[in-house]
Short mmCIF file of C-alpha atoms in Angstrom, two decimals:
data_model
loop_
_atom_site.label_atom_id
_atom_site.label_comp_id
_atom_site.label_asym_id
_atom_site.label_seq_id
_atom_site.Cartn_x
_atom_site.Cartn_y
_atom_site.Cartn_z
CA MET A 270 0.00 0.00 0.00
CA ASP A 271 1.38 3.43 -0.89
CA MET A 272 1.92 6.06 1.79
CA LYS A 273 -0.79 8.49 0.64
CA LYS A 274 -3.48 5.82 0.77
CA ARG A 275 -2.24 4.63 4.16
CA VAL A 276 -2.47 8.19 5.54
CA SER A 277 -6.07 8.42 4.34
CA LEU A 278 -6.95 5.12 6.03
CA GLU A 279 -5.29 6.13 9.29
CA LEU A 280 -7.33 9.34 9.46
CA ARG A 281 -10.51 7.30 9.98
CA HIS A 282 -12.83 10.20 9.17
CA ARG A 283 -10.88 12.60 11.37
CA SER A 284 -9.34 15.86 10.29
CA PRO A 285 -5.50 15.96 10.29
CA ALA A 286 -5.56 18.47 13.17
CA GLU A 287 -7.27 15.87 15.39
CA VAL A 288 -4.50 13.29 14.99
CA GLN A 289 -1.81 13.05 17.67
CA GLU A 290 -0.20 9.75 16.66
CA LEU A 291 0.29 8.56 13.09
CA VAL A 292 1.75 5.10 12.42
CA LEU A 293 2.54 4.30 8.77
CA ASP A 294 4.96 1.40 9.25
CA ASN A 295 5.60 -0.98 6.34
CA CYS A 296 3.76 1.00 3.69
CA ARG A 297 5.58 2.06 0.48
CA SER A 298 6.91 5.55 -0.20
CA SER A 299 7.17 6.84 -3.76
CA GLU A 300 10.77 7.44 -4.84
CA GLY A 301 11.92 7.18 -1.22
CA LYS A 302 10.15 10.38 -0.14
CA ILE A 303 7.55 11.26 2.49
CA GLU A 304 4.05 11.68 1.03
CA GLY A 305 0.59 12.56 2.31
CA ILE A 306 1.78 14.26 5.51
CA THR A 307 1.27 18.02 5.61
CA GLU A 308 1.38 20.89 8.08
CA GLU A 309 -2.31 20.28 8.65
CA PHE A 310 -1.22 17.63 11.16
CA SER A 311 -0.58 20.50 13.54
CA ASN A 312 -1.12 18.50 16.76
CA LEU A 313 0.89 15.44 15.77
CA GLU A 314 3.19 14.26 18.57
CA LEU A 315 4.30 10.85 17.27
CA LEU A 316 5.10 9.90 13.67
CA SER A 317 6.24 6.38 12.84
CA LEU A 318 7.69 5.61 9.39
CA ILE A 319 9.44 2.31 10.02
CA ASN A 320 10.46 0.28 6.97
CA VAL A 321 8.76 2.41 4.32
CA GLY A 322 11.70 2.67 1.90
CA LEU A 323 12.73 6.26 2.68
CA THR A 324 16.00 7.60 1.30
CA SER A 325 15.32 11.22 2.27
CA VAL A 326 13.42 13.25 4.88
CA ALA A 327 13.47 16.42 2.78
CA ASP A 328 9.68 16.45 2.37
CA ILE A 329 8.77 16.23 6.03
CA PRO A 330 6.49 19.19 6.89
CA LYS A 331 6.84 21.64 9.76
CA LEU A 332 5.34 19.96 12.82
CA ASP A 333 5.94 22.10 15.88
CA LYS A 334 4.39 19.66 18.36
CA LEU A 335 6.11 16.50 17.13
CA LYS A 336 8.13 14.88 19.92
CA LYS A 337 8.87 11.37 18.68
CA LEU A 338 9.98 10.39 15.18
CA GLU A 339 10.53 6.73 14.22
CA LEU A 340 12.61 6.31 11.02
CA SER A 341 14.25 2.92 11.60
CA ASP A 342 14.90 0.34 8.85
CA ASN A 343 15.02 2.79 5.92
CA ARG A 344 17.87 3.87 3.62
CA ILE A 345 18.55 7.40 4.89
CA SER A 346 22.19 8.48 4.82
CA GLY A 347 22.05 12.22 5.47
CA GLY A 348 20.04 15.41 4.98
CA LEU A 349 19.08 15.76 8.65
CA GLU A 350 19.20 19.57 8.49
CA VAL A 351 15.49 19.63 7.66
CA LEU A 352 14.68 17.95 10.97
CA ALA A 353 16.36 20.75 12.92
CA GLU A 354 14.46 23.33 10.92
CA ARG A 355 10.97 21.82 11.03
CA LEU A 356 10.79 19.66 14.16
CA VAL A 357 12.02 22.11 16.77
CA ASN A 358 10.49 20.26 19.76
CA LEU A 359 11.68 16.76 18.85
CA THR A 360 12.80 14.75 21.91
CA HIS A 361 13.13 11.17 20.56
CA LEU A 362 14.65 10.20 17.21
CA ASN A 363 15.13 6.63 16.03
CA LEU A 364 17.47 6.22 13.03
CA SER A 365 18.33 2.56 13.61
CA GLY A 366 18.99 0.41 10.54
CA ASN A 367 19.81 3.30 8.18
CA LYS A 368 22.94 4.20 6.17
CA PHE A 369 24.78 6.64 8.44
CA LYS A 370 28.52 6.05 8.25
CA ASP A 371 30.17 9.19 9.61
CA ILE A 372 29.71 11.25 12.76
CA SER A 373 29.62 14.39 10.61
CA THR A 374 26.30 13.37 9.02
CA LEU A 375 24.71 13.72 12.46
CA GLU A 376 25.93 17.26 13.16
CA PRO A 377 22.62 18.92 12.14
CA LEU A 378 21.05 17.33 15.23
CA LYS A 379 22.96 19.86 17.36
CA LYS A 380 20.19 22.31 16.46
CA LEU A 381 17.55 20.21 18.19
CA PRO A 382 17.81 21.54 21.77
CA GLN A 383 15.06 19.25 23.15
CA LEU A 384 16.55 16.03 21.77
CA LYS A 385 17.03 13.59 24.67
CA SER A 386 17.12 10.18 23.02
CA LEU A 387 18.83 9.02 19.80
CA ASP A 388 18.96 5.47 18.44
CA LEU A 389 21.46 4.39 15.77
CA PHE A 390 21.42 0.60 16.16
CA ASN A 391 22.64 -1.28 13.08
CA CYS A 392 24.07 1.83 11.43
CA GLU A 393 27.69 1.65 10.24
CA VAL A 394 28.60 4.67 12.35
CA THR A 395 28.23 2.54 15.49
CA ASN A 396 31.30 0.53 14.43
CA LEU A 397 33.61 3.49 15.00
CA GLY A 398 35.92 3.00 17.97
CA ASP A 399 35.00 6.24 19.72
CA TYR A 400 31.40 6.22 18.57
CA ARG A 401 29.62 6.79 21.90
CA ASP A 402 32.03 9.38 23.26
CA SER A 403 31.95 11.24 19.96
CA ILE A 404 28.16 11.37 19.84
CA PHE A 405 27.80 12.59 23.43
CA THR A 406 30.44 15.24 22.74
CA LEU A 407 28.72 16.31 19.52
CA LEU A 408 25.24 16.33 21.08
CA PRO A 409 25.57 17.42 24.73
CA GLN A 410 21.79 17.75 25.06
CA LEU A 411 21.42 13.97 24.69
CA THR A 412 20.53 11.88 27.72
CA TYR A 413 20.38 8.47 26.03
CA LEU A 414 22.16 6.99 23.03
CA ASP A 415 20.93 3.57 21.91
CA GLY A 416 19.03 3.20 25.19
CA TYR A 417 21.95 4.02 27.54
CA ASP A 418 23.28 7.24 29.03
CA ALA A 419 26.92 8.40 29.02
CA ASP A 420 27.64 6.25 32.10
CA ASP A 421 26.17 3.15 30.40
CA CYS A 422 23.08 3.19 32.60
CA GLU A 423 19.99 1.88 30.86
CA ALA A 424 17.18 4.30 30.07
CA SER A 425 14.47 4.52 32.70
CA ASP A 426 10.80 3.98 31.95
CA SER A 427 9.14 6.69 29.89
CA ASP A 428 6.60 9.02 31.42
CA GLY A 429 3.86 7.16 29.60
CA GLU A 430 4.92 3.84 31.12
CA ALA A 431 5.08 5.43 34.56
CA ASP A 432 1.55 6.71 34.10
CA ALA A 433 0.45 3.23 33.07
CA VAL A 434 1.93 1.83 36.31
CA ASP A 435 0.07 4.49 38.31
CA ASP A 436 -3.17 3.63 36.53
CA GLU A 437 -2.59 -0.04 37.26
CA GLY A 438 -1.98 0.75 40.93
CA GLU A 439 -5.18 2.79 41.09
CA SER A 440 -7.01 -0.04 39.36
CA GLU A 441 -5.73 -2.56 41.92
CA GLU A 442 -6.79 -0.28 44.78
CA PHE A 443 -10.21 0.06 43.17
CA TRP A 444 -10.66 -3.69 42.90
CA GLU A 445 -9.47 -4.17 46.49
CA GLU A 446 -12.10 -1.67 47.64
CA GLU A 447 -14.70 -3.51 45.56
CA GLU A 448 -13.73 -6.81 47.20
CA ASP A 449 -13.97 -5.24 50.67
CA ASP A 450 -17.42 -3.92 49.82
CA ASP A 451 -18.47 -7.38 48.63
CA GLU A 452 -17.22 -8.93 51.86
CA ASP A 453 -19.20 -6.39 53.89
CA VAL A 454 -22.34 -7.17 51.89
CA VAL A 455 -21.83 -10.91 52.45
CA ALA A 456 -21.34 -10.33 56.18
CA GLU A 457 -24.53 -8.27 56.35
CA GLU A 458 -26.42 -11.00 54.50
CA ASP A 459 -25.08 -13.61 56.96
CA ASP A 460 -26.25 -11.45 59.86
CA ASP A 461 -29.67 -11.14 58.25
CA ASP A 462 -29.83 -14.90 57.76
CA SER A 463 -28.90 -15.57 61.38
CA GLY A 464 -31.51 -13.03 62.47
CA ASP A 465 -34.08 -14.84 60.38
CA ASP A 466 -33.06 -18.14 61.97
CA GLU A 467 -33.48 -16.72 65.47
CA GLU A 468 -36.81 -15.22 64.55
CA GLY A 469 -37.80 -18.50 63.02
CA GLY A 470 -36.77 -20.27 66.23
CA VAL A 471 -38.89 -17.94 68.36
CA ASN A 472 -41.82 -18.26 66.01
CA GLY A 473 -41.34 -22.01 66.11
CA GLU A 474 -41.51 -22.03 69.90
CA VAL A 475 -44.59 -19.82 69.87
CA ASP A 476 -46.23 -22.04 67.29
CA SER A 477 -45.37 -25.10 69.37
CA GLU A 478 -46.91 -23.56 72.47
CA GLU A 479 -50.01 -22.66 70.51
CA ASP A 480 -50.20 -26.25 69.22
CA ASP A 481 -49.93 -27.58 72.79
CA ASP A 482 -52.71 -25.28 73.90
CA ASP A 483 -54.86 -26.45 71.04
CA GLU A 484 -54.24 -30.07 71.99
CA GLU A 485 -55.21 -29.40 75.63
CA ASP A 486 -58.38 -27.67 74.49
CA ASP A 487 -59.19 -30.61 72.27
CA GLU A 488 -58.72 -33.04 75.18
CA GLU A 489 -61.03 -31.00 77.43
CA ASP A 490 -63.61 -30.85 74.71
CA GLY A 491 -63.25 -34.61 74.31
CA ASP A 492 -63.86 -35.19 78.01
CA GLU A 493 -66.94 -32.98 78.02
CA ASP A 494 -68.32 -34.69 74.96
CA SER A 495 -67.78 -38.17 76.44
CA SER A 496 -69.47 -37.42 79.83
CA PRO A 497 -73.07 -37.48 78.57
CA VAL A 498 -72.42 -40.75 76.87
CA LYS A 499 -71.24 -42.30 80.10
CA GLY A 500 -74.29 -40.91 81.91
CA GLN A 501 -76.58 -42.36 79.34
CA LYS A 502 -74.93 -45.72 79.72
CA ARG A 503 -75.40 -45.71 83.52
CA LYS A 504 -79.03 -44.76 83.07
CA ARG A 505 -79.56 -47.65 80.69
CA ASP A 506 -77.91 -50.07 83.16
CA GLN A 507 -80.30 -49.02 85.92
CA GLU A 508 -83.32 -49.49 83.67
CA ASP A 509 -82.11 -52.96 82.72
CA GLU A 510 -81.80 -53.95 86.40
CA GLU A 511 -85.32 -52.72 87.19
CA GLU A 512 -86.75 -54.72 84.31
CA GLU A 513 -85.00 -57.89 85.57
CA GLU A 514 -86.45 -57.38 89.07
CA ASP A 515 -89.93 -57.00 87.63
CA ASP A 516 -89.54 -60.20 85.69
CA GLU A 517 -88.65 -62.06 88.82
#
């Protein structure tokens, strides 16, 4: 896919001024030049052009807010003056895997006062014996060269990564609070259940007492009902005896 078409796809119905990050890796540039990127991308902070076949950066537009430029795995060998002129706030520049052979080809980067990180992995210039010392001398504003500072200490996490850690910490605290809330709810439900059991026990006792009272009432009623029957029986016995005496 050519670079112009890729730019159009990456816009996704947005205006260029709305785009802050533009990644065009592995598309194809025409004649090794930058295409489709204009000054209309006024809020662009990250531009990635990895492995797009560039031989020149002469057509890069003026992008005052651009901070990070990825140009690794191309065929650029010089012409960096344009970067100093048009990307005045650049802080990170990745030129790994290009055709830089001499320290002198990097001199234009002296005019980038905000430049803190420069990567030149797999460029021939890194084979020079005094490569690192020469670069730090040439570019005193640099903090990191190929991921390490002048004392060979590895680069620390970026601000973005630090923010991600903070967000993760906040997320963990949030979930811990959620778990505590869940435990409290469960405890309250257990208390409610136990209260129901106690109430049920009391109700059960009351019901049992009421049942006992009902049984006693039934027994009394039974005794009262049976008394006339017994009286009737005694009366019949007396009548039978009188009849026998008369017969005699």
